[in-house]
mmCIF file of C-alpha atoms in Angstrom:
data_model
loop_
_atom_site.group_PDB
_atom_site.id
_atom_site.type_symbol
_atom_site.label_atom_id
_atom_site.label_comp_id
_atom_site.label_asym_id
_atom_site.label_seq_id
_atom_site.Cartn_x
_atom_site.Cartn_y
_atom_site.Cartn_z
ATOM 1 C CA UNK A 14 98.631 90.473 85.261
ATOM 2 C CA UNK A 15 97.998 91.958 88.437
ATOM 3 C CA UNK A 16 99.793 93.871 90.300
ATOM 4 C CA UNK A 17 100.619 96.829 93.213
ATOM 5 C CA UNK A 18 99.475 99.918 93.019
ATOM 6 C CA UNK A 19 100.699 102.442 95.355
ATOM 7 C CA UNK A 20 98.942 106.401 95.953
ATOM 8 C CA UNK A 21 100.821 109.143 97.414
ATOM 9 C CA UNK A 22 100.015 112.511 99.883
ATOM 10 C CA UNK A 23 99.590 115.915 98.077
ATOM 11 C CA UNK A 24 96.476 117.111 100.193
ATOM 12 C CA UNK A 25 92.938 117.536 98.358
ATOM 13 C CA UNK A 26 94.985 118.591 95.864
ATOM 14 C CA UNK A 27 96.520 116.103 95.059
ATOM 15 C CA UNK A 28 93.795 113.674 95.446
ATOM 16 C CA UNK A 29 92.188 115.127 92.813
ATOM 17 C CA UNK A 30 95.073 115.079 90.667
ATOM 18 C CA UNK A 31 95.227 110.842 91.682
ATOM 19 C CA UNK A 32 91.796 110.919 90.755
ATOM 20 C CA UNK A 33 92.473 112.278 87.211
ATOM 21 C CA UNK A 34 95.656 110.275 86.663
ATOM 22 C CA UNK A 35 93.407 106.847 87.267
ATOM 23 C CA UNK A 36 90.781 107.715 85.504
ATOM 24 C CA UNK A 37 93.522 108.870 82.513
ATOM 25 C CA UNK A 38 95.012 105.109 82.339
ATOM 26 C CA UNK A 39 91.300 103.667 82.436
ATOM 27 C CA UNK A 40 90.271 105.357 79.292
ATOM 28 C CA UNK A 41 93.499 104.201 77.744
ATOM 29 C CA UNK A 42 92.651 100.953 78.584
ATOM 30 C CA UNK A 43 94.685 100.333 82.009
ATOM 31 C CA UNK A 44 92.403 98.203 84.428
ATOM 32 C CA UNK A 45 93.266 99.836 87.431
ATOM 33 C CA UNK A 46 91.050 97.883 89.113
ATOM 34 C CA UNK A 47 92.783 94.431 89.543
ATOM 35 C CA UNK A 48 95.321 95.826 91.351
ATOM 36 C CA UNK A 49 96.483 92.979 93.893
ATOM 37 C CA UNK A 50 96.905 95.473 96.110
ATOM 38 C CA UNK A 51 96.440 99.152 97.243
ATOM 39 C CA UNK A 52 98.854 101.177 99.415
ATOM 40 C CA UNK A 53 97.431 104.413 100.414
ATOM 41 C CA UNK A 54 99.349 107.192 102.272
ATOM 42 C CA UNK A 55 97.952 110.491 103.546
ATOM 43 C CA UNK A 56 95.956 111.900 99.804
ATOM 44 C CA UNK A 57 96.939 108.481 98.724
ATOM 45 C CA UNK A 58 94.610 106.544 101.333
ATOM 46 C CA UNK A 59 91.854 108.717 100.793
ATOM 47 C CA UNK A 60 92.025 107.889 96.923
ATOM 48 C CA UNK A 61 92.502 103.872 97.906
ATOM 49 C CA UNK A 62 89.750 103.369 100.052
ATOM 50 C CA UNK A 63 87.311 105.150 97.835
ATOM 51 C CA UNK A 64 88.688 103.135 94.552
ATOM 52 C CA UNK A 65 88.219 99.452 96.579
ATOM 53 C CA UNK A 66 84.992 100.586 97.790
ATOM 54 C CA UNK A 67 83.823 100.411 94.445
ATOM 55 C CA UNK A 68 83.205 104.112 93.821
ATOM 56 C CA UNK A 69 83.657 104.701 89.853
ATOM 57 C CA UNK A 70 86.226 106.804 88.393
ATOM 58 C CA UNK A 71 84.025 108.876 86.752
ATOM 59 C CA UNK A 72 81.862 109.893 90.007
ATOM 60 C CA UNK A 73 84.950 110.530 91.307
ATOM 61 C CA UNK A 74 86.353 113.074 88.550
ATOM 62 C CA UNK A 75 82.787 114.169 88.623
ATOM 63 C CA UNK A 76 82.849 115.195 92.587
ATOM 64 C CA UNK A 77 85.963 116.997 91.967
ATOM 65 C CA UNK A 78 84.255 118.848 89.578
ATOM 66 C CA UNK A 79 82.164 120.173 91.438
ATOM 67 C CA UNK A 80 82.565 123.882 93.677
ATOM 68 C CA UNK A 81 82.298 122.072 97.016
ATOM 69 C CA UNK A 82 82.598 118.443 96.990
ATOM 70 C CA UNK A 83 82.642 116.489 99.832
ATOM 71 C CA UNK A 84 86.026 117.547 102.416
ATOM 72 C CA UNK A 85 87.420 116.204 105.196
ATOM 73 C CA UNK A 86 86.840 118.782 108.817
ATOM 74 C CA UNK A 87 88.278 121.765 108.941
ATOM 75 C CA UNK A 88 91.731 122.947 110.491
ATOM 76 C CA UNK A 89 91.087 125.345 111.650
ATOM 77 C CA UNK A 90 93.787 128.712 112.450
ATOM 78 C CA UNK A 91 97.119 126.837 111.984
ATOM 79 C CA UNK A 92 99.647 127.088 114.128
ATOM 80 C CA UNK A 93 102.052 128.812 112.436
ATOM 81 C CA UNK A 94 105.027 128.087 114.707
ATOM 82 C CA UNK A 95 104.361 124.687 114.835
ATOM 83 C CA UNK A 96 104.096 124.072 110.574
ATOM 84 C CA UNK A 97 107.153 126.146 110.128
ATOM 85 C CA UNK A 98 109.647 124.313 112.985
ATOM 86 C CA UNK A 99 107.872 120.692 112.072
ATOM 87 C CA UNK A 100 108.495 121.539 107.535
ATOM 88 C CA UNK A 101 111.987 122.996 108.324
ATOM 89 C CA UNK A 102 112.948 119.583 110.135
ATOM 90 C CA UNK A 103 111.314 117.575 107.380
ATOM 91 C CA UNK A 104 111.753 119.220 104.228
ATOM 92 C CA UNK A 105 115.288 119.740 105.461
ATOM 93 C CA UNK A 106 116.374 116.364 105.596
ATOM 94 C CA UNK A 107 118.603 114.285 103.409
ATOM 95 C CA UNK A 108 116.342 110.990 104.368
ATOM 96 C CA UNK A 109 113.372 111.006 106.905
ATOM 97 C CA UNK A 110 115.232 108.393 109.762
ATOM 98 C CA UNK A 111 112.923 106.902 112.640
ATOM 99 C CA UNK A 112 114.406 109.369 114.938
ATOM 100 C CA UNK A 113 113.807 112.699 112.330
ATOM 101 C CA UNK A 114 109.810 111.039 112.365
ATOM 102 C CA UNK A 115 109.677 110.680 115.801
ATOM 103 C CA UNK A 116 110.541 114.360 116.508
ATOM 104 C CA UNK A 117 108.297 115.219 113.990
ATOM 105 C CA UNK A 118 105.560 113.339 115.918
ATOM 106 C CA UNK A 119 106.306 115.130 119.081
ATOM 107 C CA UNK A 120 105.916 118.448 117.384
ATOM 108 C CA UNK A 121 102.839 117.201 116.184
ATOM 109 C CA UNK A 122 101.703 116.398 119.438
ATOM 110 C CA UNK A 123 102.522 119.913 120.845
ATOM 111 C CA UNK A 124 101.015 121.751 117.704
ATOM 112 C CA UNK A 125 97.454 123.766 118.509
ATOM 113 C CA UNK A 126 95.004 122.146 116.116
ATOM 114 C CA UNK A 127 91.304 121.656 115.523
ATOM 115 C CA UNK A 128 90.193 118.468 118.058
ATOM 116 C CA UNK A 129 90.915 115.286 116.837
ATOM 117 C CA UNK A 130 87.284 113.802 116.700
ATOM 118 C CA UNK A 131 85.805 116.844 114.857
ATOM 119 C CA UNK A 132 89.084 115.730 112.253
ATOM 120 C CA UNK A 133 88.384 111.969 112.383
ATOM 121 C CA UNK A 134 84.544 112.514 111.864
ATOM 122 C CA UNK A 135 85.138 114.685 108.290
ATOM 123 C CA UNK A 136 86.203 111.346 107.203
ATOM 124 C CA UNK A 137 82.536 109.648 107.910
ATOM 125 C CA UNK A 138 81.413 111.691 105.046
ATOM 126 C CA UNK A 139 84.682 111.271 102.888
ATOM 127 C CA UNK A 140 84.793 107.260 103.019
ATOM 128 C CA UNK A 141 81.153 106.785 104.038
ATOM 129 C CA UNK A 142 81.848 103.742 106.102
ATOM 130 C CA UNK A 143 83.738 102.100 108.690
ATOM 131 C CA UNK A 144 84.051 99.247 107.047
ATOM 132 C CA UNK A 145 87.218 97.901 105.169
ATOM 133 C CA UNK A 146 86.822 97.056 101.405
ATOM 134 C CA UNK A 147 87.237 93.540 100.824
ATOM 135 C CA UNK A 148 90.508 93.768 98.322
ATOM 136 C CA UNK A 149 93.917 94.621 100.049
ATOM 137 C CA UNK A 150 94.067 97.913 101.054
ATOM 138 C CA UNK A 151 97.308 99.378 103.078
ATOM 139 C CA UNK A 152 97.270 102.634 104.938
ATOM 140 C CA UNK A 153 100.542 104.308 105.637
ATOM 141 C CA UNK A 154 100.385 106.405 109.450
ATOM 142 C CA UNK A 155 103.190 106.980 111.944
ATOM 143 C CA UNK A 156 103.687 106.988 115.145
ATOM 144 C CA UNK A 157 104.270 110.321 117.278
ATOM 145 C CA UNK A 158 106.122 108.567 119.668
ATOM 146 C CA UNK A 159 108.350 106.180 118.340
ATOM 147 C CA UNK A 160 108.834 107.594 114.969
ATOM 148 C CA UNK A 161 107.846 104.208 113.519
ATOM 149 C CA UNK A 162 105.728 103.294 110.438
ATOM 150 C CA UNK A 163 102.028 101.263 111.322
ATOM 151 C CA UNK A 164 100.763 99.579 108.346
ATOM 152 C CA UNK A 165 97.187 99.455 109.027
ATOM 153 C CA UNK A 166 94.758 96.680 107.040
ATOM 154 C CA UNK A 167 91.589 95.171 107.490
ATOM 155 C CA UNK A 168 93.386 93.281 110.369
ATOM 156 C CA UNK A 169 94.641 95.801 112.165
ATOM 157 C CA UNK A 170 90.887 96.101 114.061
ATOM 158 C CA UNK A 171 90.789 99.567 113.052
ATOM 159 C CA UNK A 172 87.782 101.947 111.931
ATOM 160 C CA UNK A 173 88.629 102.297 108.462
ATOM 161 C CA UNK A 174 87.971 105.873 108.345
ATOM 162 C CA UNK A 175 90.217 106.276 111.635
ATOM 163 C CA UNK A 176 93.007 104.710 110.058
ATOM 164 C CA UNK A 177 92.419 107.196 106.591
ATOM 165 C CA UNK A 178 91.782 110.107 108.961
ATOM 166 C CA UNK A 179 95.653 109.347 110.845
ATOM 167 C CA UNK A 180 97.389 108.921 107.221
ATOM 168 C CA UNK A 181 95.971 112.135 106.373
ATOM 169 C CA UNK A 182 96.766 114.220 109.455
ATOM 170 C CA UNK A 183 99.300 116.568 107.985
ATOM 171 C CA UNK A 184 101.815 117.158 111.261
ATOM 172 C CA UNK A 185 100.808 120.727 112.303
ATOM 173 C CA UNK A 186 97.940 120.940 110.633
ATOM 174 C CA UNK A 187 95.898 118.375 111.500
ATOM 175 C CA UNK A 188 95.662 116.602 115.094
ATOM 176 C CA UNK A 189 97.474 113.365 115.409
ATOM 177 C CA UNK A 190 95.191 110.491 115.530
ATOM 178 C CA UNK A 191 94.356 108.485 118.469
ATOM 179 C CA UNK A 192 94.583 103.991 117.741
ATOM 180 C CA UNK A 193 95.203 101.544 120.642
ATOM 181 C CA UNK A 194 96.800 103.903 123.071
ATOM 182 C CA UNK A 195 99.120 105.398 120.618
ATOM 183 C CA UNK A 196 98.692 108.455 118.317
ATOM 184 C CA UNK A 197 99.671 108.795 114.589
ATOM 185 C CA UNK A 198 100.433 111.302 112.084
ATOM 186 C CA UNK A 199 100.914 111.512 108.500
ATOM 187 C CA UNK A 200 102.231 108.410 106.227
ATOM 188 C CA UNK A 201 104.036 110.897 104.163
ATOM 189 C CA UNK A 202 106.319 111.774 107.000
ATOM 190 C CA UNK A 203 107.744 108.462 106.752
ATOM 191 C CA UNK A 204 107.202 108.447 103.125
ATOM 192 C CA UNK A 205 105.458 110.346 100.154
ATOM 193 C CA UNK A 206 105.183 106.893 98.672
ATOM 194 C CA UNK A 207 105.880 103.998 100.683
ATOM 195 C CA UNK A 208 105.988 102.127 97.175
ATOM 196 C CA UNK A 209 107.554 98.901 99.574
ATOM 197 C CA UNK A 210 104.597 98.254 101.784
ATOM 198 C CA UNK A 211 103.323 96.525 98.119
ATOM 199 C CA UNK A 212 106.211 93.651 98.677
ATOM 200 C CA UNK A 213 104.802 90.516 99.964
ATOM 201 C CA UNK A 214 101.333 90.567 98.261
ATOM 202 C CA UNK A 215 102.700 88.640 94.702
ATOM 203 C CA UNK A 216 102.891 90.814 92.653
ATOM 204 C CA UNK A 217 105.961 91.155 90.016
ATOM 205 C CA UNK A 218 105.274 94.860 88.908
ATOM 206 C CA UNK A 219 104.007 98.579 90.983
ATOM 207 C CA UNK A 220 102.654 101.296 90.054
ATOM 208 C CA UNK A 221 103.415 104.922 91.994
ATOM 209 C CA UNK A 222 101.230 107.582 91.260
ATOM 210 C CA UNK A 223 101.757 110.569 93.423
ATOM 211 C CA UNK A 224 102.902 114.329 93.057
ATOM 212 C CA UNK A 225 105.127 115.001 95.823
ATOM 213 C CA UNK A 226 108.514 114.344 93.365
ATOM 214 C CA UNK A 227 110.460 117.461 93.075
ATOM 215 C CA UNK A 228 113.571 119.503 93.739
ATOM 216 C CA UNK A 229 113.161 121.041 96.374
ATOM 217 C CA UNK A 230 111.808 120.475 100.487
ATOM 218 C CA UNK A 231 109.811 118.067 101.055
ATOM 219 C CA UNK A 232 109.080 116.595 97.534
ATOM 220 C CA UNK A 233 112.906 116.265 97.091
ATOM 221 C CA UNK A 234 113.232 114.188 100.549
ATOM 222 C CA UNK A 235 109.844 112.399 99.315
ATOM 223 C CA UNK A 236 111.929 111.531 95.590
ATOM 224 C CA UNK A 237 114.995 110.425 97.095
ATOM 225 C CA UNK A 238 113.005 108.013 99.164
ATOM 226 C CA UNK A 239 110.619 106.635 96.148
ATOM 227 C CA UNK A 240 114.175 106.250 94.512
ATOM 228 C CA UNK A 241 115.339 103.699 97.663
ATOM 229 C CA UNK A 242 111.665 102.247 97.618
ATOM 230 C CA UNK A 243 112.251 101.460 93.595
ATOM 231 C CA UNK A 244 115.507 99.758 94.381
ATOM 232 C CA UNK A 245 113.968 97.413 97.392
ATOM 233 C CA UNK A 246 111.439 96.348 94.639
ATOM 234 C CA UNK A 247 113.997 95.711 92.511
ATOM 235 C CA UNK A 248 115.699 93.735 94.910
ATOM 236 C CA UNK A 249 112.531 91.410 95.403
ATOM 237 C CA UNK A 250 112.020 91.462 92.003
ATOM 238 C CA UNK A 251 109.313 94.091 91.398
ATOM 239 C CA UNK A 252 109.482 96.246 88.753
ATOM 240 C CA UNK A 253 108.055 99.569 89.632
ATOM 241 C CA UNK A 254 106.381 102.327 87.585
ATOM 242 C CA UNK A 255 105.999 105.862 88.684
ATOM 243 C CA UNK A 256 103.886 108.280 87.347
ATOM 244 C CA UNK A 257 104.461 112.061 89.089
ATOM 245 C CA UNK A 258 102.957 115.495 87.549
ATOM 246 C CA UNK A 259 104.241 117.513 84.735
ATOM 247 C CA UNK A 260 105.666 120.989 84.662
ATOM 248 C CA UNK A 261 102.319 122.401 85.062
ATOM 249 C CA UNK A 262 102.111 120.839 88.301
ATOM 250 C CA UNK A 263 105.009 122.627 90.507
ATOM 251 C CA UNK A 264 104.794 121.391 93.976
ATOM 252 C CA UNK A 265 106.710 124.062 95.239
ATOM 253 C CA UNK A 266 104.065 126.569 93.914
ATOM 254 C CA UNK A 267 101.335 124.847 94.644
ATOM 255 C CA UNK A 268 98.961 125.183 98.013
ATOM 256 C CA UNK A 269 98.176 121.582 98.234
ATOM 257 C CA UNK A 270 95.782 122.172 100.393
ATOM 258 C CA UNK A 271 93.624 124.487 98.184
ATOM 259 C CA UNK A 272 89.601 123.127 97.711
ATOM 260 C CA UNK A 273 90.060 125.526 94.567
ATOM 261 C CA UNK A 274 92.236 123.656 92.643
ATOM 262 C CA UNK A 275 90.556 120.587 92.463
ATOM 263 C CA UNK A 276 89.670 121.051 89.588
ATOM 264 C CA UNK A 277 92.731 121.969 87.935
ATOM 265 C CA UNK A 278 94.327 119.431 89.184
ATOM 266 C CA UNK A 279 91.571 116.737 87.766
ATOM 267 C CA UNK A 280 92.552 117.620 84.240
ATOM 268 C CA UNK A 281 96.164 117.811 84.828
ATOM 269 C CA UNK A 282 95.824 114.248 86.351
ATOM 270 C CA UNK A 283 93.536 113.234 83.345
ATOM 271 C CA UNK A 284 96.122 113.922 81.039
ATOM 272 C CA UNK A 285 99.046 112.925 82.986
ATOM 273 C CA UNK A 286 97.557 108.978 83.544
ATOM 274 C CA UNK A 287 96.519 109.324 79.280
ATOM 275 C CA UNK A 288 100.557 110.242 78.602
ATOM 276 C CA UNK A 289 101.704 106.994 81.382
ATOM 277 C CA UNK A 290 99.256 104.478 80.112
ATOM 278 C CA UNK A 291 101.358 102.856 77.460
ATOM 279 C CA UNK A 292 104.994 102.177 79.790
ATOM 280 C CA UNK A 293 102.388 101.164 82.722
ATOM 281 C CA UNK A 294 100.399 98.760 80.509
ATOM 282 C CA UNK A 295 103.856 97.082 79.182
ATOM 283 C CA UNK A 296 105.027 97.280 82.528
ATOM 284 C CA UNK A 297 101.952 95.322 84.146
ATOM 285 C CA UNK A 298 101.125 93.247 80.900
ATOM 286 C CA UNK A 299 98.040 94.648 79.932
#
């Protein structure tokens, strides 16, 4: 059976940790290539568009592996200010409403970051082309000014490593992304998961894989969403799966954003997709 399959933020951290989780439910015997359809936000998109590109799991694990690896452009000095008012607002919230995003996005706008193109051009290295792969791939982004999620898709007439460089641009951190007129911040803002951009493509079963689950900030605002995600599946008659770290992985103690824990986070992935692949192969027949 095929089915959705839907990757999560967590910075480079966490995309190594994706990384390792896939690559754990392929050596159990989990095709995680037929996949019907991929929804990438922020980490998540990077992970997506490399996987329907056709770039093997184990070149994958073995680039994480590796001391420098390919990264998307630097920061930069953040703005301090900026990152603390924009995660108190977001990490504060009971549920991330369009108007909580869109005054995220204006803070975004108003944050001193790196220039966008230097940003958007790390990702010409990362993906390697412009080009979108030819399965279904979904990239989570929002926009600054209305507080709205885009969906972008082969399509949408977007660059695809634009579209990956505007899920990824943590609000704060990273500049906001320029498309059409408009300019877009991270997917995760809206959602850590956005498990329901998956409805609509035929599937009867998801799979979540992302580590920004947790107790406390802005992995506790990013669970309680996954949890209303799981019910609008459920609702359309899509069961979902979620796989999220284990206690060695604590969000809240974890720079996500750390190149140095890449590898860390590879195994902990690796073992973490090994311990899932049985309820995700029942779930997805096969």
């Amino acid at each position: 059976m095929s089915y959705g399959l839907a990757l999560g933020g967590g910075g480079v951290v966490g995309i190594a940790w994706e990384i390792g989780v896939l690559a754990g439910l392929e050596d159990k015997g989990v095709d995680v290539g037929v996949a019907a359809v991929v929804v990438g936000t922020s980490a998540g998109s990077v992970v997506g568009a490399q996987l329907l590109l056709g770039r093997t799991l184990s070149d994958l694990m073995a680039q994480q592996r590796e001391p420098e690896g390919l990264a998307a452009a630097s920061a930069g000095p953040p703005d301090l200010n900026a990152l603390t008012e924009i995660f108190q607002l977001w990490g504060g919230a009971d549920e991330m409403t369009p108007e909580l995003v869109r005054q995220v996005g204006e803070l975004a706008l108003r944050a001193k970051t790196a220039p966008e193109e230097g940003w958007v051009a790390g990702f010409e290295q990362l993906i390697g082309t412009s080009e979108w792969p030819a399965g279904d791939l979904r990239v989570a982004a929002v926009d600054c000014t209305t507080g709205e999620r885009r969906v972008w898709t082969a399509a949408s007439g977007v660059d695809l490593q634009r579209a990956v460089a505007s899920s990824c641009a943590v609000p704060g951190l990273f500049p906001p992304v320029t498309i059409g007129g408009a300019r877009y911040t991270d997917g995760g803002v809206w959602s850590g998961s956005n498990a329901d951009v998956v409805s609509g493509a035929g599937v009867s079963a998801a799979v979540f894989v992302g580590p920004l689950v947790g107790d406390t900030g802005i992995a506790r605002v990013s669970g309680r969403t996954l949890e209303r995600e799981r019910a609008t599946l459920a609702d359309a008659g899509i069961t979902l799966v979620t796989i999220v770290p284990g206690p060695d992985f604590r969000v809240p103690d974890l720079n996500l954003m750390d190149p140095g824990r890449r590898e860390w986070a590879v195994e902990i992935g690796l073992a973490d997709g090994r311990e899932a692949a049985g309820r995700v192969a029942e779930a997805v027949g096969g």
